[in-house]
PDB file of C-alpha atoms and ligand atoms in Angstrom:
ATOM      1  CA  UNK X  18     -26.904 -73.371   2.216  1.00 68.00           C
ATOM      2  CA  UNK X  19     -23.936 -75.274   1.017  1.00 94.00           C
ATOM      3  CA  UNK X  20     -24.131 -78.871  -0.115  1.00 98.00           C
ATOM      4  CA  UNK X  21     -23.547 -82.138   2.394  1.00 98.00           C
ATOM      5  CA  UNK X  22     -21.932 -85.520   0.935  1.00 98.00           C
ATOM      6  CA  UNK X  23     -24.588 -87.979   2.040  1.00 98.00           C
ATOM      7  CA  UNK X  24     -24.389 -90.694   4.302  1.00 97.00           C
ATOM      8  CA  UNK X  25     -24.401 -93.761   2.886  1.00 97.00           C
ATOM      9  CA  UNK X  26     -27.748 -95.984   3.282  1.00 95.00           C
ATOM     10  CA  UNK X  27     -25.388 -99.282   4.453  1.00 97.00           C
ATOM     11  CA  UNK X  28     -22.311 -99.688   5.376  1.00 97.00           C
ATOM     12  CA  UNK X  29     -18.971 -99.592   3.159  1.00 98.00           C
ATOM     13  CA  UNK X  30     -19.077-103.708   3.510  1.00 98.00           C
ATOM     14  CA  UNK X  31     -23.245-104.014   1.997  1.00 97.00           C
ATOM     15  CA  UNK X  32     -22.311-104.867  -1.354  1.00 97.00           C
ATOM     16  CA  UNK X  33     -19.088-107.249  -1.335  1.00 97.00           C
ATOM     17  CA  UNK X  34     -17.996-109.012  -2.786  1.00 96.00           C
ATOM     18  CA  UNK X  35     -19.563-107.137  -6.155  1.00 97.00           C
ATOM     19  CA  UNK X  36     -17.928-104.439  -5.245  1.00 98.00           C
ATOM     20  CA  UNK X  37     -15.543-104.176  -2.350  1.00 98.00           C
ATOM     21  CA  UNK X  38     -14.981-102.104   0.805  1.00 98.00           C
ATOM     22  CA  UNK X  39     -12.436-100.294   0.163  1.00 98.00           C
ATOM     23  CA  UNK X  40     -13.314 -99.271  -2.755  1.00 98.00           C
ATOM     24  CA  UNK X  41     -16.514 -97.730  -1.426  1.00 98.00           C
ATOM     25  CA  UNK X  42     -14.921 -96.046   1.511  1.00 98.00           C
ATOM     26  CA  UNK X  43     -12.249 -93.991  -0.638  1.00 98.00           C
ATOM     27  CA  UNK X  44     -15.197 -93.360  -3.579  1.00 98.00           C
ATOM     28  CA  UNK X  45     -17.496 -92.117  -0.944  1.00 98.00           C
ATOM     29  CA  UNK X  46     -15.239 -90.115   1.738  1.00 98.00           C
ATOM     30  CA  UNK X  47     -12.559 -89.326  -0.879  1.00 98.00           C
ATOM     31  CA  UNK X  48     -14.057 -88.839  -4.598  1.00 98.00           C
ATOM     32  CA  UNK X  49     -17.553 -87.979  -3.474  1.00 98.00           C
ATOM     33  CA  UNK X  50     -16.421 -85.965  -0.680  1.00 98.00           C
ATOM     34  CA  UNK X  51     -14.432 -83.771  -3.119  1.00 98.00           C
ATOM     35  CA  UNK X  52     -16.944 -83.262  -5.253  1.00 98.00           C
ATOM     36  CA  UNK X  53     -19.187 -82.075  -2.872  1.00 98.00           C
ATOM     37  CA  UNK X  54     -16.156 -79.215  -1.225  1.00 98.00           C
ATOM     38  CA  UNK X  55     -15.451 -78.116  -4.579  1.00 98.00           C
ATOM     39  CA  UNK X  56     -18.756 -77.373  -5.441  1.00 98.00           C
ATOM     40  CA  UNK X  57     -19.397 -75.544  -2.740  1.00 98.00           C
ATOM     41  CA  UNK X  58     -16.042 -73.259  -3.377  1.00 97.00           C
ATOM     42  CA  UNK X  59     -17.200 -72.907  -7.190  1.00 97.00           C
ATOM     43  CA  UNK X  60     -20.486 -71.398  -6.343  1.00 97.00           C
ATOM     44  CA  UNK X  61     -20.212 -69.748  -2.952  1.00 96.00           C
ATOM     45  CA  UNK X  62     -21.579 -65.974  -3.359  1.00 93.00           C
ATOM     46  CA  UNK X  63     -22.969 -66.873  -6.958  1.00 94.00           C
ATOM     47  CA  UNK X  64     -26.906 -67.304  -7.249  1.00 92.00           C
ATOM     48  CA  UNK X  65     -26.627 -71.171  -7.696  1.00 94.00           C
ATOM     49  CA  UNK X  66     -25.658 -71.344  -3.636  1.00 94.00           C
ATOM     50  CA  UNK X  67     -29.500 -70.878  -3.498  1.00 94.00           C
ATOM     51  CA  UNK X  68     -30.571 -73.720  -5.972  1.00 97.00           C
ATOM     52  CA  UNK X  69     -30.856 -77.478  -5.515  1.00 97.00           C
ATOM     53  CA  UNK X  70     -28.708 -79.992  -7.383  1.00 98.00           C
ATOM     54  CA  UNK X  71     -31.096 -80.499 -10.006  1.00 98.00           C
ATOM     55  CA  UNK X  72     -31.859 -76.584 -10.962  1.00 98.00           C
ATOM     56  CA  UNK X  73     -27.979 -76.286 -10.928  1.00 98.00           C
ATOM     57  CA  UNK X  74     -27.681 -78.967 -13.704  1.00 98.00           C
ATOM     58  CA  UNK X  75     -30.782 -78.062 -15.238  1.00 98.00           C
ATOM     59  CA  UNK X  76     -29.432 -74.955 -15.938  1.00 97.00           C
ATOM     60  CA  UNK X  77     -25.626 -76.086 -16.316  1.00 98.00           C
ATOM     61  CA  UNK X  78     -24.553 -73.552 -19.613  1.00 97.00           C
ATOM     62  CA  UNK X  79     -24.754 -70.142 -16.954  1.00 97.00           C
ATOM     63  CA  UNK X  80     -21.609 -71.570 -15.050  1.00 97.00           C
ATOM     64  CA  UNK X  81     -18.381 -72.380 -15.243  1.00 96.00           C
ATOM     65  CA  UNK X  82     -16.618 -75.929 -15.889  1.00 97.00           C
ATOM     66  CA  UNK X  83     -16.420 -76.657 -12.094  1.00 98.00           C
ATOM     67  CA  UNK X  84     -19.652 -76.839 -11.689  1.00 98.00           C
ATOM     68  CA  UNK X  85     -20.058 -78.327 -14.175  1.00 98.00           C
ATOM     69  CA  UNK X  86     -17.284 -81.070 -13.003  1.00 98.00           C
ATOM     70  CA  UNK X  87     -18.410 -80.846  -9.301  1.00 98.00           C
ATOM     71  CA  UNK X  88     -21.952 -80.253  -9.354  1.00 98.00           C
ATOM     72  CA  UNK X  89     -22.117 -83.468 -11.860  1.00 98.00           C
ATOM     73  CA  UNK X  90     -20.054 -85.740  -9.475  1.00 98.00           C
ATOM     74  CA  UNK X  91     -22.296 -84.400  -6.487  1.00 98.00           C
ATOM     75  CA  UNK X  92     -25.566 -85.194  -8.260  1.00 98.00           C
ATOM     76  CA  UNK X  93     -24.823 -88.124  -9.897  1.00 98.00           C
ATOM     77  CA  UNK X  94     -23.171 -90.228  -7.143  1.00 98.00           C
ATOM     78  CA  UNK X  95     -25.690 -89.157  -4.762  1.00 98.00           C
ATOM     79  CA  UNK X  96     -28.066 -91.009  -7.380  1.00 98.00           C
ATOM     80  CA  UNK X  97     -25.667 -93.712  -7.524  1.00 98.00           C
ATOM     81  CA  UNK X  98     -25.420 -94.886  -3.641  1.00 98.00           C
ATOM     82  CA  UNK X  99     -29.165 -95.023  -3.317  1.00 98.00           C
ATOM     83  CA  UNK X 100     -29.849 -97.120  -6.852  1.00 98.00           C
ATOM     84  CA  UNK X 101     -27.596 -99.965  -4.982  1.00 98.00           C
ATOM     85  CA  UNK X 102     -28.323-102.101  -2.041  1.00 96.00           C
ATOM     86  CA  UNK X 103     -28.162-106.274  -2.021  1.00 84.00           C
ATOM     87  CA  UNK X 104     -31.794-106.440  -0.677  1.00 85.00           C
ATOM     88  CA  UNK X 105     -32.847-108.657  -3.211  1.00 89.00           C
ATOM     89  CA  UNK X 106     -35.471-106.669  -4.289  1.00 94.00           C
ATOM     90  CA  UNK X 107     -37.106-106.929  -8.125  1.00 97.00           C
ATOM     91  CA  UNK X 108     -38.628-103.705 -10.013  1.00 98.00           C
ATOM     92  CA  UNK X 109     -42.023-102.855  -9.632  1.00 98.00           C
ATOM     93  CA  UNK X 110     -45.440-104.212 -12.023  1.00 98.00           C
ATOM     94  CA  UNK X 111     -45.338-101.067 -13.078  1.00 98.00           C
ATOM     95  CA  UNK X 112     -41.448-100.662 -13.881  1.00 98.00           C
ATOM     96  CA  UNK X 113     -41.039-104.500 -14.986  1.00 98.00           C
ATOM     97  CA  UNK X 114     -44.011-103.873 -18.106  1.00 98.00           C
ATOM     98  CA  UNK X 115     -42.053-100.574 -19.099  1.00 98.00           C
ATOM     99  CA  UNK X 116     -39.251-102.367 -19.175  1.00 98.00           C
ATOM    100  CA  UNK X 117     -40.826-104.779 -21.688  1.00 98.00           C
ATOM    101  CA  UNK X 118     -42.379-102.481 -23.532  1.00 98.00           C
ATOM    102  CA  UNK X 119     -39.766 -99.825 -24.230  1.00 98.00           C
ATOM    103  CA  UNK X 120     -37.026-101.635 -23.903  1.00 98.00           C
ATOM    104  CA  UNK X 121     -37.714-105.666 -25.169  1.00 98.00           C
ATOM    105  CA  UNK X 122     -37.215-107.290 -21.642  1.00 98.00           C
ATOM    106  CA  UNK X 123     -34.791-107.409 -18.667  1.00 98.00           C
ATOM    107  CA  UNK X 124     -31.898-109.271 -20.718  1.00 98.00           C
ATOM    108  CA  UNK X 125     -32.139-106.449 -23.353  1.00 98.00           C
ATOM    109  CA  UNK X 126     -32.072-103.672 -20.928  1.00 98.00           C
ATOM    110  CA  UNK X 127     -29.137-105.605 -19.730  1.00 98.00           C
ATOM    111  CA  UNK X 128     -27.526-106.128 -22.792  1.00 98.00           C
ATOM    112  CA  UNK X 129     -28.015-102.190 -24.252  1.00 98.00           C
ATOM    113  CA  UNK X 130     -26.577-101.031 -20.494  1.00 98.00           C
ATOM    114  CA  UNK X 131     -23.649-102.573 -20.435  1.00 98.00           C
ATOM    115  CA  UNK X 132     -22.930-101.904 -24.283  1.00 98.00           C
ATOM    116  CA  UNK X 133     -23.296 -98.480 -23.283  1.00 98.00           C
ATOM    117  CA  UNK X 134     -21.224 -98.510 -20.118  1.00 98.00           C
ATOM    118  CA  UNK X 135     -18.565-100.695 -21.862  1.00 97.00           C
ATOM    119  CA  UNK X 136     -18.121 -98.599 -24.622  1.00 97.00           C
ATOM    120  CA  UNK X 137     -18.153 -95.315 -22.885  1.00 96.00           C
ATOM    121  CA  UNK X 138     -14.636 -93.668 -23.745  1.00 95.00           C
ATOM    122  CA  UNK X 139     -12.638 -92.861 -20.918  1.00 96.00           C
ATOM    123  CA  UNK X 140     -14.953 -92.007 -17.595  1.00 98.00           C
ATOM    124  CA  UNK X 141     -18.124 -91.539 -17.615  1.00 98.00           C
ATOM    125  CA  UNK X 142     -21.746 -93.089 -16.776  1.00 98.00           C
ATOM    126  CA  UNK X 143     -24.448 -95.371 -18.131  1.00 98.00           C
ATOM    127  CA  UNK X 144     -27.911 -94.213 -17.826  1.00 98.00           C
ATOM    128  CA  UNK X 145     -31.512 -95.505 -17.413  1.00 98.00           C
ATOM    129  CA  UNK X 146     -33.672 -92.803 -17.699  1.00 98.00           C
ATOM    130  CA  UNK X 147     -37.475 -91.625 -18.351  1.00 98.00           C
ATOM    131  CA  UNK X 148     -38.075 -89.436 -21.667  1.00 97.00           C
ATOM    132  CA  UNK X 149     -41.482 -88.263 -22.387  1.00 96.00           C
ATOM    133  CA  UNK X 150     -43.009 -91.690 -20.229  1.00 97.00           C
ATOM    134  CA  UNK X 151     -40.383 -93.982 -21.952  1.00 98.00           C
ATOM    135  CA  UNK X 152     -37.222 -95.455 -20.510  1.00 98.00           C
ATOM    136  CA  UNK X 153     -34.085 -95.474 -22.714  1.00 98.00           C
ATOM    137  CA  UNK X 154     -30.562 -95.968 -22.396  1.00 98.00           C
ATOM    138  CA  UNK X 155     -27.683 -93.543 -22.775  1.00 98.00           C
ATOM    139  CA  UNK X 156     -24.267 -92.427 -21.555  1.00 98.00           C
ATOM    140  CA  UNK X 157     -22.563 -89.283 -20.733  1.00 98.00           C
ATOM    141  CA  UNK X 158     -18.809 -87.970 -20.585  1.00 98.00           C
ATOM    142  CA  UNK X 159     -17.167 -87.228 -16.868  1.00 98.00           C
ATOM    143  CA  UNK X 160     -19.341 -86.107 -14.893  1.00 98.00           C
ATOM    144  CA  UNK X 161     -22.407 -85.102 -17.370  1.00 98.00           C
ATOM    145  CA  UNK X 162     -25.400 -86.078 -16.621  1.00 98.00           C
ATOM    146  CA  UNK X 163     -29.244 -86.463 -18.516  1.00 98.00           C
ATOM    147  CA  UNK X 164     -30.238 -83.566 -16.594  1.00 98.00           C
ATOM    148  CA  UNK X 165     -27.688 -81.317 -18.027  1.00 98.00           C
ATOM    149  CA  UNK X 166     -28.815 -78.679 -20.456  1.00 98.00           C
ATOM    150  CA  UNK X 167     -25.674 -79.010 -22.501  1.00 97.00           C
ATOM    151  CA  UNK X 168     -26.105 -82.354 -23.009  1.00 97.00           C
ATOM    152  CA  UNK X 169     -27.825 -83.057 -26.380  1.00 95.00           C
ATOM    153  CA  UNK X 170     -27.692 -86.915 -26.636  1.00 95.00           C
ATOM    154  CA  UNK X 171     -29.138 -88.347 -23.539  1.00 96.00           C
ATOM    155  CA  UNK X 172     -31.693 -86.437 -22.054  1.00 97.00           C
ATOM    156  CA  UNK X 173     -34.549 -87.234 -19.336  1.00 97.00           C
ATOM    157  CA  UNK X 174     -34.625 -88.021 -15.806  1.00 98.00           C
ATOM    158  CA  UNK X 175     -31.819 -90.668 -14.887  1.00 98.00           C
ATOM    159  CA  UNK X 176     -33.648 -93.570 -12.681  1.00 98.00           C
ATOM    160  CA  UNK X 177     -30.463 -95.793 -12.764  1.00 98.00           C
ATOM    161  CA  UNK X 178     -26.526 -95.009 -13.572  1.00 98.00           C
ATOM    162  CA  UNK X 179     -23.750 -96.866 -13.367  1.00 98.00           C
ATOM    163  CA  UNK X 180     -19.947 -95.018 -12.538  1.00 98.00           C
ATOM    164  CA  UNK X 181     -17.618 -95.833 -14.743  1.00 98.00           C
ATOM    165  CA  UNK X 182     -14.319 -94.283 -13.768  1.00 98.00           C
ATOM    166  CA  UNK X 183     -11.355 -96.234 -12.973  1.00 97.00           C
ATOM    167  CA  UNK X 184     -12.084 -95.029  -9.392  1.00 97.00           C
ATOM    168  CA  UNK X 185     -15.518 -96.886  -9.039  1.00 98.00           C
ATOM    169  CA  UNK X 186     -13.487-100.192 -10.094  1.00 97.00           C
ATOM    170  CA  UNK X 187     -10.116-100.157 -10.765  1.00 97.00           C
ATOM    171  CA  UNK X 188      -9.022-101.438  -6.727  1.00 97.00           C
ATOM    172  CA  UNK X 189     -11.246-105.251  -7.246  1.00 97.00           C
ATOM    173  CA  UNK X 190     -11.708-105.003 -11.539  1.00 97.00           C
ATOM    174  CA  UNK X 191      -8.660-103.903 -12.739  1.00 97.00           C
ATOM    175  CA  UNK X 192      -8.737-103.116 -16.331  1.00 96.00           C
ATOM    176  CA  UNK X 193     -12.113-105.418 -16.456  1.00 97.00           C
ATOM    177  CA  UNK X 194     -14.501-103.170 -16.967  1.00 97.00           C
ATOM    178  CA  UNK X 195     -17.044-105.841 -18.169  1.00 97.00           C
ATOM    179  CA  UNK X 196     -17.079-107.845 -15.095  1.00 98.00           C
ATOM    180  CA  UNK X 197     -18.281-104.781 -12.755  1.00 98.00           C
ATOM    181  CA  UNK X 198     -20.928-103.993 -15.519  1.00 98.00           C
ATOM    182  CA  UNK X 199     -21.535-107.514 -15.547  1.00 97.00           C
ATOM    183  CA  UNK X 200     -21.625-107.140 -11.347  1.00 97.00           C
ATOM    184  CA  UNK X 201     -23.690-104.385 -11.033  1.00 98.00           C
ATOM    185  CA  UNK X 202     -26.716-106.443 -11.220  1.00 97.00           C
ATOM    186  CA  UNK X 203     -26.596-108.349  -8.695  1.00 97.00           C
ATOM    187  CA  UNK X 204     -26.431-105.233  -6.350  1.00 97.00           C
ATOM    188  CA  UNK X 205     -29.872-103.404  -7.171  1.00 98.00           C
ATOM    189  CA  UNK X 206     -31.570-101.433  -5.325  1.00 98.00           C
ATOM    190  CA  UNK X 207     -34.568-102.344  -7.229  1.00 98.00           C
ATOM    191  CA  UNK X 208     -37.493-100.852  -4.948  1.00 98.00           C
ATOM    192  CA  UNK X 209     -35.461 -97.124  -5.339  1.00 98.00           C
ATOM    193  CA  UNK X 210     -35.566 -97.356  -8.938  1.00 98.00           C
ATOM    194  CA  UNK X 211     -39.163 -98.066  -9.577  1.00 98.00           C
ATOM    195  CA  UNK X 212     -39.633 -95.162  -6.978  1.00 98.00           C
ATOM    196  CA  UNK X 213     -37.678 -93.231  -8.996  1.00 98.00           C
ATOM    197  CA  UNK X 214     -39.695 -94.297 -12.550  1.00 98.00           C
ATOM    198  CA  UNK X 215     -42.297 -93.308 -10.608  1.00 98.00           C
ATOM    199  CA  UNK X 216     -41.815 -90.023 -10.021  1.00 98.00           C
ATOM    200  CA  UNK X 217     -40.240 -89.458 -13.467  1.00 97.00           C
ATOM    201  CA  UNK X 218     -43.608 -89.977 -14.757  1.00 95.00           C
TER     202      UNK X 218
HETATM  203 MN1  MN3 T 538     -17.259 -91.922  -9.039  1.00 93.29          MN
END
């Protein structure tokens, strides 16, 4: 069963002017879309056609760099389109005291993301993630991700990330990576992440 790129909950437009349309179209149809055909080519006939997303990068040492590359970029921007949204929405009791608790409040969480997305070398992604029932904050390389078994500084289950390539910016932003860090929460899907705490539990 070969992979699918998603459809996108809203339309390219949902989430200007944070981050525009165009921009969206060519990450989703273009970037995303390549991902998702060169995955497929990497591990057509090889056991991993038979696995989901998450056993592939669970298990990401067995295969070679594409997958690697490709099954990354599949997983992690079909995260990524779902964690966003301009529905106004706020993270859950449950989410908002975890938030406290682990990480000293919403304008620490804030502060600690973007550090880590600003100061991510190159491409790559900031993560929120659950680690033995606590959130913390890390980032990741290309197209690593915490699920990956090679990855051996920022592990869990990601419940928020933030792109970071040129590609996922570069069109409205520039070189200002700050300002779409800075953007990116205003454009929350808030309700999908406390789902997603949720089931990281
Ligand atoms: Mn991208």
């Amino acid at each position: 069963m070969a992979f699918e790129l998603p459809k996108l909950p809203y339309e390219y437009t949902a989430l200007e002017p944070h981050i525009d349309a165009r921009t969206m179209e060519i990450h989703h149809s273009k970037h995303h879309n390549a991902y998702v055909t060169n995955l497929n080519a990497a591990i057509a006939g090889t056991d991993a056609a038979h696995l989901s997303i998450e056993d592939i990068c669970k298990n990401i040492s067995k295969y070679p760099m594409a997958v690697r590359n490709n099954g990354g970029g599949h997983f992690n921007h079909s995260l990524f389109w779902t964690i966003l949204g301009n529905n106004g929405s706020s993270p859950s009791a449950k989410l908002q005291a975890a938030i406290e608790a682990d990480l000293g409040g919403m304008d620490k969480l804030k502060e600690d993301f973007n550090k880590a997305a600003t100061t991510r070398f190159g491409s790559g992604w900031a993560w929120l993630c659950v680690e033995g029932g606590k959130l913390k904050i890390c980032s990741t390389p290309n197209q690593d991700n915490p699920l990956m078994d090679i990855v051996t500084d920022c592990n869990g289950t990601p419940i928020l990330g933030l792109d970071v390539w040129e590609h996922a910016y570069y069109l409205h932003y520039q070189n200002r990576r700050p300002d779409y860090c800075s953007a990116f929460w205003s454009i929350i899907n808030w309700d999908e992440v406390s789902r997603r705490y949720e089931a990281a539990l």
